[in-house]
Coordinates of C-alpha atoms and ligand atoms in Angstrom, one line a residue:
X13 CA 136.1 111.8 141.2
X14 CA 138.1 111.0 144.1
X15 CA 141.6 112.2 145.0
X16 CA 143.6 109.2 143.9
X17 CA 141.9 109.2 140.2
X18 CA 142.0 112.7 139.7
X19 CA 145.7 112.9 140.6
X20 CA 146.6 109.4 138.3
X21 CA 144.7 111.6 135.6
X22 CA 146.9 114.2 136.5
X23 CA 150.5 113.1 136.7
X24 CA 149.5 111.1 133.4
X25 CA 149.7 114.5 131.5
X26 CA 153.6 114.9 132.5
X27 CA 155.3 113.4 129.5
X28 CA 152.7 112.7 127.9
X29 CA 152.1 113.1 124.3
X30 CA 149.2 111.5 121.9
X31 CA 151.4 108.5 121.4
X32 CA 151.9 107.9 125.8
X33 CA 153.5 108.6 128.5
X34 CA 157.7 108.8 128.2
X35 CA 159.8 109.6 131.9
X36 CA 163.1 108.4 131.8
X37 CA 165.6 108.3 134.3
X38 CA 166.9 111.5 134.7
X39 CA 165.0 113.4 132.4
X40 CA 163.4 116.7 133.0
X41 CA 160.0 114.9 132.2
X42 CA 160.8 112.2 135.4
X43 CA 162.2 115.2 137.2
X44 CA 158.9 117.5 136.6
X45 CA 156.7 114.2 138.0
X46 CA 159.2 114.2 141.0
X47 CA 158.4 117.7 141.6
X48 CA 154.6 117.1 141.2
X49 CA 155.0 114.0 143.7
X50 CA 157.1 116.2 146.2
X51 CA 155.0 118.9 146.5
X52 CA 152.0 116.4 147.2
X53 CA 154.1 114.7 149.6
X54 CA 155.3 118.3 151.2
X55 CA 151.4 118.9 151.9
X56 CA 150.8 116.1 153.5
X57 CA 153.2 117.0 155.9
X58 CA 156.1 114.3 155.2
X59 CA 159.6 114.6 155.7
X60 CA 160.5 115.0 151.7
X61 CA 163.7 113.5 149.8
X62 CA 165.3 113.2 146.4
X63 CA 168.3 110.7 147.1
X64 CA 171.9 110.2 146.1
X65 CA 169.7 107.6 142.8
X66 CA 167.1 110.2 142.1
X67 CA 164.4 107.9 144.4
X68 CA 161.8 110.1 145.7
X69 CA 161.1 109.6 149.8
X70 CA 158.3 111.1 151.9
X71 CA 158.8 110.2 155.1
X72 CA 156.4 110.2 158.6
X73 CA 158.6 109.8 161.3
X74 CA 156.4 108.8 164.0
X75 CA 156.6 105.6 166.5
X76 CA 159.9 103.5 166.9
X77 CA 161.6 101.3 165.2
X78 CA 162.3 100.2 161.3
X79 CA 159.7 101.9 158.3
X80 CA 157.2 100.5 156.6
X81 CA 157.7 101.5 152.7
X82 CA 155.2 101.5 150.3
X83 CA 155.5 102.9 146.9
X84 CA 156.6 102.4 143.3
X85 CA 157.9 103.5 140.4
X86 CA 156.8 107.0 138.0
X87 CA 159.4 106.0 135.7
X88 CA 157.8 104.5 132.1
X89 CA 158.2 102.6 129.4
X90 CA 158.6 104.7 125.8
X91 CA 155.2 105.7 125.1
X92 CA 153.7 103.7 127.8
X93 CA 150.9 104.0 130.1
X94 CA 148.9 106.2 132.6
X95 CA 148.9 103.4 135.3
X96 CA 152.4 101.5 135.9
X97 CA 154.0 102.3 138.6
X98 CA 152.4 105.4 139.0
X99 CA 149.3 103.6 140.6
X100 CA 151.2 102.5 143.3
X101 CA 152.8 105.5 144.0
X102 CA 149.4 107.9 144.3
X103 CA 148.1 104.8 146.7
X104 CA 151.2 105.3 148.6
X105 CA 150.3 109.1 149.3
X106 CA 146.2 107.8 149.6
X107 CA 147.3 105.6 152.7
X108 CA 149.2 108.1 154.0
X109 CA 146.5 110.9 153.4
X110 CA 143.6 108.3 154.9
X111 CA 145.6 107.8 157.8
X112 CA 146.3 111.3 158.7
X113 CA 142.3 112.0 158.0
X114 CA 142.1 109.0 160.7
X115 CA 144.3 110.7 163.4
X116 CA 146.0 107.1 163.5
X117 CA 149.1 107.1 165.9
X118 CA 151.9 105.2 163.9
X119 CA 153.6 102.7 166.2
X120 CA 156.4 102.8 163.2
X121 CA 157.4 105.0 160.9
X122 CA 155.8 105.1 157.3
X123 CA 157.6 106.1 154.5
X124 CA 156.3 106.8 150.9
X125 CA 158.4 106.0 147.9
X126 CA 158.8 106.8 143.9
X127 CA 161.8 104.6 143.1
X128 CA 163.9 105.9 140.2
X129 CA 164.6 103.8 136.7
X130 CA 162.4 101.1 137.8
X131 CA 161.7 100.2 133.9
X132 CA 165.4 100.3 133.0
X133 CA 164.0 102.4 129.6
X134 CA 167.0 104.7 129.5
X135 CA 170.1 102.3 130.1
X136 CA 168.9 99.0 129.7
X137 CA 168.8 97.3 133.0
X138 CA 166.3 98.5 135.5
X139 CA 165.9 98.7 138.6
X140 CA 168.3 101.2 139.3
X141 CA 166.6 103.5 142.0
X142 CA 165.7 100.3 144.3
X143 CA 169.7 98.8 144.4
X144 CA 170.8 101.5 145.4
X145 CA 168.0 101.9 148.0
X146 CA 169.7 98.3 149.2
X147 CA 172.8 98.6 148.6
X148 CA 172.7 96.1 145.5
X149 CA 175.5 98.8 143.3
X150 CA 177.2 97.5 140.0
X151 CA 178.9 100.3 139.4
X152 CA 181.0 99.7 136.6
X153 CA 178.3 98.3 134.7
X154 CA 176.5 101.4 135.1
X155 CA 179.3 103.5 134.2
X156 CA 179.7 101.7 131.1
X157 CA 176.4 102.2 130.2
X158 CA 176.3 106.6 130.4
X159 CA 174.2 106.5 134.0
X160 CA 177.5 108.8 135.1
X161 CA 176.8 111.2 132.5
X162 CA 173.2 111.2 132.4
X163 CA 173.2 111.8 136.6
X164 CA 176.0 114.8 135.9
X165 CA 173.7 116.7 133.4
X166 CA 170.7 116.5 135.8
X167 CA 172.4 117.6 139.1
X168 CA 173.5 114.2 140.6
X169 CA 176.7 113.2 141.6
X170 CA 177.6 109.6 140.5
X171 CA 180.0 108.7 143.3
X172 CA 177.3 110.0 145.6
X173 CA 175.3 106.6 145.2
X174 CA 176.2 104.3 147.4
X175 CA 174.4 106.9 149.8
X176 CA 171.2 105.9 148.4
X177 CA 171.1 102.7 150.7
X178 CA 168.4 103.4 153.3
X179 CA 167.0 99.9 153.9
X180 CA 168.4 99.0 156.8
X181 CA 165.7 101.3 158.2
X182 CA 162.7 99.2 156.2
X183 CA 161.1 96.5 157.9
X184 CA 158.3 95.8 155.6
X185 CA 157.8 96.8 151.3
X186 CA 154.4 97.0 150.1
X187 CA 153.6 97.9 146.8
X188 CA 150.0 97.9 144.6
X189 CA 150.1 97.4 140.7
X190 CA 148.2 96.7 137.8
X191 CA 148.2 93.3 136.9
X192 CA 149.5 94.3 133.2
X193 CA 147.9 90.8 132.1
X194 CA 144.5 89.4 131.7
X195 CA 144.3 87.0 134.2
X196 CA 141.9 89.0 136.5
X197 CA 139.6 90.4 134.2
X198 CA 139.5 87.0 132.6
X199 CA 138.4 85.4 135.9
X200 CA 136.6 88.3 137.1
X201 CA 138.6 89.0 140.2
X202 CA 139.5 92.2 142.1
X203 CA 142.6 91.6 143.7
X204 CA 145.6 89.0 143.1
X205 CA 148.5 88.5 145.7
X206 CA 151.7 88.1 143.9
X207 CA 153.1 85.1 145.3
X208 CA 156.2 85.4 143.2
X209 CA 157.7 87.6 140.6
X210 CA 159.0 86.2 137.4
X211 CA 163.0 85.9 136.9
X212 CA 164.2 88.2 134.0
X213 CA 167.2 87.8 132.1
X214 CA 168.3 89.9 129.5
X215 CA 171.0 90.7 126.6
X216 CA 172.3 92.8 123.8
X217 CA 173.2 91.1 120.6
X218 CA 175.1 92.3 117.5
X219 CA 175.6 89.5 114.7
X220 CA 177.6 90.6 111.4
X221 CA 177.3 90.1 108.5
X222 CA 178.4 91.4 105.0
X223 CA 176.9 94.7 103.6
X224 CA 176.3 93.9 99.9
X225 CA 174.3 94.6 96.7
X226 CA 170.5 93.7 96.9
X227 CA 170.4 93.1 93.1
X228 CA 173.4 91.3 92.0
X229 CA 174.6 88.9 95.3
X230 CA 173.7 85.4 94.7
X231 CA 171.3 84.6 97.8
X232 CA 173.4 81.8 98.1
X233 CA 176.2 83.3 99.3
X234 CA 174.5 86.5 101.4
X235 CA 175.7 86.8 104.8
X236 CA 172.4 88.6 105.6
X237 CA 172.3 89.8 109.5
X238 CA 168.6 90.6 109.3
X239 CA 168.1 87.1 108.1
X240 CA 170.3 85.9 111.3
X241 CA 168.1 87.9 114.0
X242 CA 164.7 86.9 112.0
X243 CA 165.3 83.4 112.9
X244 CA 166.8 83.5 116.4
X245 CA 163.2 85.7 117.0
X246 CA 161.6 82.8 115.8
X247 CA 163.4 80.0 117.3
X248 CA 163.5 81.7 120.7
X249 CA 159.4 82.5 120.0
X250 CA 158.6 78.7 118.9
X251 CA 160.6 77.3 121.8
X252 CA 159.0 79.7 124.4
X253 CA 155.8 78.2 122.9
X254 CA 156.3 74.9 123.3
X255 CA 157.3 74.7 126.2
X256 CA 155.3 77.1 128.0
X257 CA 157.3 77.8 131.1
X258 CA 159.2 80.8 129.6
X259 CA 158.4 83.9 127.9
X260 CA 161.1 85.6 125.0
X261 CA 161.0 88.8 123.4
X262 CA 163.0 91.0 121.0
X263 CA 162.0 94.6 121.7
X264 CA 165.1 96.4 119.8
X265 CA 166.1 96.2 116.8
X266 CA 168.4 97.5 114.6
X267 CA 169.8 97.2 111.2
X268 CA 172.8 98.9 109.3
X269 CA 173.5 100.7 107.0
X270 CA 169.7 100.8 106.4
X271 CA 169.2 100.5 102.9
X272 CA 166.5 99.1 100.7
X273 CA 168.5 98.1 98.0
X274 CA 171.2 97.1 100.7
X275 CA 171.6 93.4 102.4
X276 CA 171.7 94.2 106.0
X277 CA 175.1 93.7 107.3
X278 CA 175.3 94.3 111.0
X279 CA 171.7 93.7 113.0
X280 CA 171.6 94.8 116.4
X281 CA 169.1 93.8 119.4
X282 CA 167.9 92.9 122.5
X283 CA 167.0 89.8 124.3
X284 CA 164.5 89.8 127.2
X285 CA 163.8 85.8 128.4
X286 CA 161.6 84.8 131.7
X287 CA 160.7 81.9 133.9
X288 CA 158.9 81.9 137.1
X289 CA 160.9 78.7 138.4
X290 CA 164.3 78.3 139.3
X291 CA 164.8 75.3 137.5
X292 CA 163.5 77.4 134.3
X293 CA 165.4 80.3 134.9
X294 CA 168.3 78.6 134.6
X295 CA 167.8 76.5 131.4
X296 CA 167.6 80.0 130.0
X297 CA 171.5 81.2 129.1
X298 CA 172.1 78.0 127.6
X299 CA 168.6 78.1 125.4
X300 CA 169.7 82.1 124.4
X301 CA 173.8 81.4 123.8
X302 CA 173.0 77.8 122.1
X303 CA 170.3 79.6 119.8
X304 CA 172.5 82.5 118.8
X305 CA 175.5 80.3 118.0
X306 CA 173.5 77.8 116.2
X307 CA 172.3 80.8 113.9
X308 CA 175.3 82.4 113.8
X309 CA 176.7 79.1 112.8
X310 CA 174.4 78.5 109.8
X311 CA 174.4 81.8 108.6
X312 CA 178.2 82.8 108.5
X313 CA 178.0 85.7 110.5
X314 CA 180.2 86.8 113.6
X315 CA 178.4 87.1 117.2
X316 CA 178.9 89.4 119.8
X317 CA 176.7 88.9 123.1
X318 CA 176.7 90.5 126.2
X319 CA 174.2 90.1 129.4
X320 CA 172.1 93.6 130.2
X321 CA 170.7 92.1 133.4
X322 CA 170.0 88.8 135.4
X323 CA 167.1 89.0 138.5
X324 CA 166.5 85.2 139.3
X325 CA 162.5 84.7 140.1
X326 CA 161.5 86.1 143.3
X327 CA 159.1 84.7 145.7
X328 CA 157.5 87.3 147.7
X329 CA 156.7 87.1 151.6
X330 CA 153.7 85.1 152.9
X331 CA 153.4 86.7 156.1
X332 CA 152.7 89.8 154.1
X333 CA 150.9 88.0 151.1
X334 CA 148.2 86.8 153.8
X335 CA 148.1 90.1 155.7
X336 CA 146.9 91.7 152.3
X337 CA 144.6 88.8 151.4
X338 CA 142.6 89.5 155.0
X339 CA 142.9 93.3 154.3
X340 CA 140.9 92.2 150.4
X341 CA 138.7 90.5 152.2
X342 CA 137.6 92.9 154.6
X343 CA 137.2 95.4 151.4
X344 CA 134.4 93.2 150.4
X345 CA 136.8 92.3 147.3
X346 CA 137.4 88.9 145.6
X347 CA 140.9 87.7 146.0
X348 CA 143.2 84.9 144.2
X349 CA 147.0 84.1 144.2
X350 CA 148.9 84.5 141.2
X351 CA 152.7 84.9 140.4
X352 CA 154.0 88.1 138.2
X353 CA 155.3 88.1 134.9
X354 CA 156.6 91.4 135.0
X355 CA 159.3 92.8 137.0
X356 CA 158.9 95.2 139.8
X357 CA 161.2 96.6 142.6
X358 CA 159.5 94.7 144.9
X359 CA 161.6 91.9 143.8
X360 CA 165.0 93.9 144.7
X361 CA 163.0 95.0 147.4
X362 CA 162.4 91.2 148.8
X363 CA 166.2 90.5 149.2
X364 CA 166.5 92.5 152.3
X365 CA 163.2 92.9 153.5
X366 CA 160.0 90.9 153.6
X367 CA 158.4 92.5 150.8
X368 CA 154.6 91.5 149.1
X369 CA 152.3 93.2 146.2
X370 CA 148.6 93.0 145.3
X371 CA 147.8 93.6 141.4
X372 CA 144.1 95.0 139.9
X373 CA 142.9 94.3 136.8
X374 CA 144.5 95.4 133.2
X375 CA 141.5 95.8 130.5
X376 CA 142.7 93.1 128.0
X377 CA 145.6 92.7 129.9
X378 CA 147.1 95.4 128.0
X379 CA 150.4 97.0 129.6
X380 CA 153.5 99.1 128.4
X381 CA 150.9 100.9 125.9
X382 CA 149.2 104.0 125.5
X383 CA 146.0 101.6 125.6
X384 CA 146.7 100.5 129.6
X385 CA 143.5 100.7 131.3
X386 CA 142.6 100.0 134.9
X387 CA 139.0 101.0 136.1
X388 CA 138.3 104.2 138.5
X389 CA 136.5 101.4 140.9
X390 CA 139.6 99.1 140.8
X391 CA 141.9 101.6 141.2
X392 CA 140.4 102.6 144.1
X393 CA 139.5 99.5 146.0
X394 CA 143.2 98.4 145.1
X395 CA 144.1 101.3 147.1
X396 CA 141.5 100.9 150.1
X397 CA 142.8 97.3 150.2
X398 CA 146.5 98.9 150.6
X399 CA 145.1 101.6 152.7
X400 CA 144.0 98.8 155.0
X401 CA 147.2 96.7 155.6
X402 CA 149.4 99.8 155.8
X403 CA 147.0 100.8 158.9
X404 CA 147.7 96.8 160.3
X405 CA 151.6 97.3 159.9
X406 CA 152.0 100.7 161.5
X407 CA 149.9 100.5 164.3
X408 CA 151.8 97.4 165.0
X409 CA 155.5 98.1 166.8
X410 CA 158.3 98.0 164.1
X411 CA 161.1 95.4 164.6
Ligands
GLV1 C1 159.0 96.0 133.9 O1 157.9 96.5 133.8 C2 159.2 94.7 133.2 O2 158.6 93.7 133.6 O3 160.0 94.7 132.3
MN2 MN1 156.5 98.5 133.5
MN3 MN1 155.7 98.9 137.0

């Protein structure tokens, strides 16, 4: 088994129950991963860092110049998988293993990277650890939503943050990732450059109703709030299906006071729309706010709405997109371009810095599940293909 398998197999057991894999922000299960990362990175001979947002640094200072950054996320979904993010980051320490086996002489400095919160799991907006990696703060937002409190009770200094921002010394992002969709195994295809990363927009909803007997209400007159979210689910589903340029989902949802013989009167839950074009992108707020008051509207009940995040779609760099397509192609590996329809740091990333990804193939396209599956051999070539443009950018002089 080689190195980079054996140690996915083995971070996958940190957090890890029958159900999946759970590291939150902040947790002592993300914290025990970042001490399993560190210690990896520490033998490897990097320069090691947790920063002021909990993102984990190894860093080879060698050469002149601004850092090439490669990396991910080790952050998860509730009961996710073995292989987001956390492939990227055990390819990050490969490349930087391979080249120390090589003897290569870095023209530039390469630096290794777990970015904290990438999945937004714990407060519902992701993408925490990269911002502050570029300077990109909201910090009210984040205070309203417990971050202060969560970073106090694991060691970390809110106000501290804004000291996070390293990117002015990144020249280049590269990160490798499992597709997390089946368009790669479907066309039986090792590698995809992302061209572009889909824009996500997102919200909490509460819509109230009236709490009232199950037996004796005439269902007439209910003011049902279950009812309400049922059919902006719907709606929101049947529209993304026509038109095909968007994606909508409803993760979360609650209902109180929770009784069976009880009509629902307050329904709370999430909103998580997509598009991969501008123009799509931005018919979304209209499509989500028109839906809910429409709803809301028919079904008597009161609306409260508020936005958990907004990253418009992303196109990703081509110098670096056609770097990694040459790098595939010298692995002997088949190659397409295809845009992502999940979110990734590399899109924060791409703001300040030219910033490309490569994707290998999801078995049934399956992602955020205990049933994620990406084969040993793709795994692996993923992470030659990486090893190979790292080597390109690094023995190059940095900008
Ligand atoms: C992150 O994985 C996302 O696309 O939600
Ligand atoms: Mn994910
Ligand atoms: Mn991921």
């Amino acid at each position: 088994m080689s190195s980079l398998v054996a140690e996915l197999e083995d971070a996958a057991r940190i957090g890890a129950d029958e159900d999946g894999v759970s590291r939150f922000a902040w947790t002592p299960e993300l914290a025990q991963a970042n001490e399993w990362l560190l210690a990896r990175l520490d033998a490897l001979g990097l320069e090691t860092e947790v920063d002021a947002a909990g993102n984990v640094i190894g860093r080879w200072e060698e050469g002149e110049g601004t850092a090439v950054l490669v990396g991910s996320h080790l952050d998860t979904v509730p009961r996710g998988g073995r292989f987001d993010g956390a492939l990227g980051v055990l390819s990050a320490l490969e490349s930087v293993r391979s080249l120390r086996q090589e003897g290569v002489a870095l023209k530039r400095p390469l630096w290794v990277v777990s970015f904290n919160d990438e999945e937004g799991s714990r407060f519902q907006t992701g993408m925490l650890g990269s911002r502050a990696f570029v300077g990109d703060l909201d910090l009210d937002d984040w205070r309203k939503r417990g971050v202060d409190a969560a970073m106090s009770a694991a060691g970390f200094d809110f106000e501290r943050l804004p000291e996070a921002r390293a990117v002015d010394r990144v020249g280049a992002y590269l990160e490798l990732h499992i597709e997390q969709g089946p368009v790669l195994e479907q066309k039986g295809i090792d590698i995809g450059i992302v061209t572009g990363i889909a824009g996500m927009l997102g919200f909490r909803v509460r819509l109230i109703g009236e709490a009232n007997h199950a037996g004796t209400t005439p269902m007439a007159v209910r003011r049902d709030a279950l009812a309400g979210a049922a059919r902006v689910v719907l709606a929101l589903r049947e529209e993304a299906l026509k038109r095909g340029d968007i994606t909508a989902n409803v993760g979360v949802l609650t209902v109180t006071p929770g009784g069976f013989n009880v009509i629902p009167g307050v329904a709370e839950f999430t909103i998580d729309v997509r598009a991969g074009e501008p123009d799509a992108f931005s018919s979304l707020d209209d499509l989500v706010l028109e839906t809910l008051e429409r709803v809301a509207g028919d079904e008597q009940l009161g609306l409260e709405v508020s936005e958990t995040h907004r990253k418009p779609p992303t196109p990703l760099d081509s110098g670096l997109q056609d770097l990694l397509a040459e790098s595939a192609a010298e692995a002997g590996a088949s190659v397409c371009r295809m845009p992502s329809g999940a979110g990734h740091d590399a899109m924060v990333l791409a703001k300040r810095v030219p910033a490309a990804m490569l994707f290998v193939p999801s078995r049934r396209g399956i992602s955020h599940s205990p049933e994620e599956f990406t084969a040993p051999e793709h795994c692996e070539l993923g992470s030659r293909v990486l090893v190979r443009a790292v080597r390109r950018l690094v023995t190059k002089p940095g900008g």
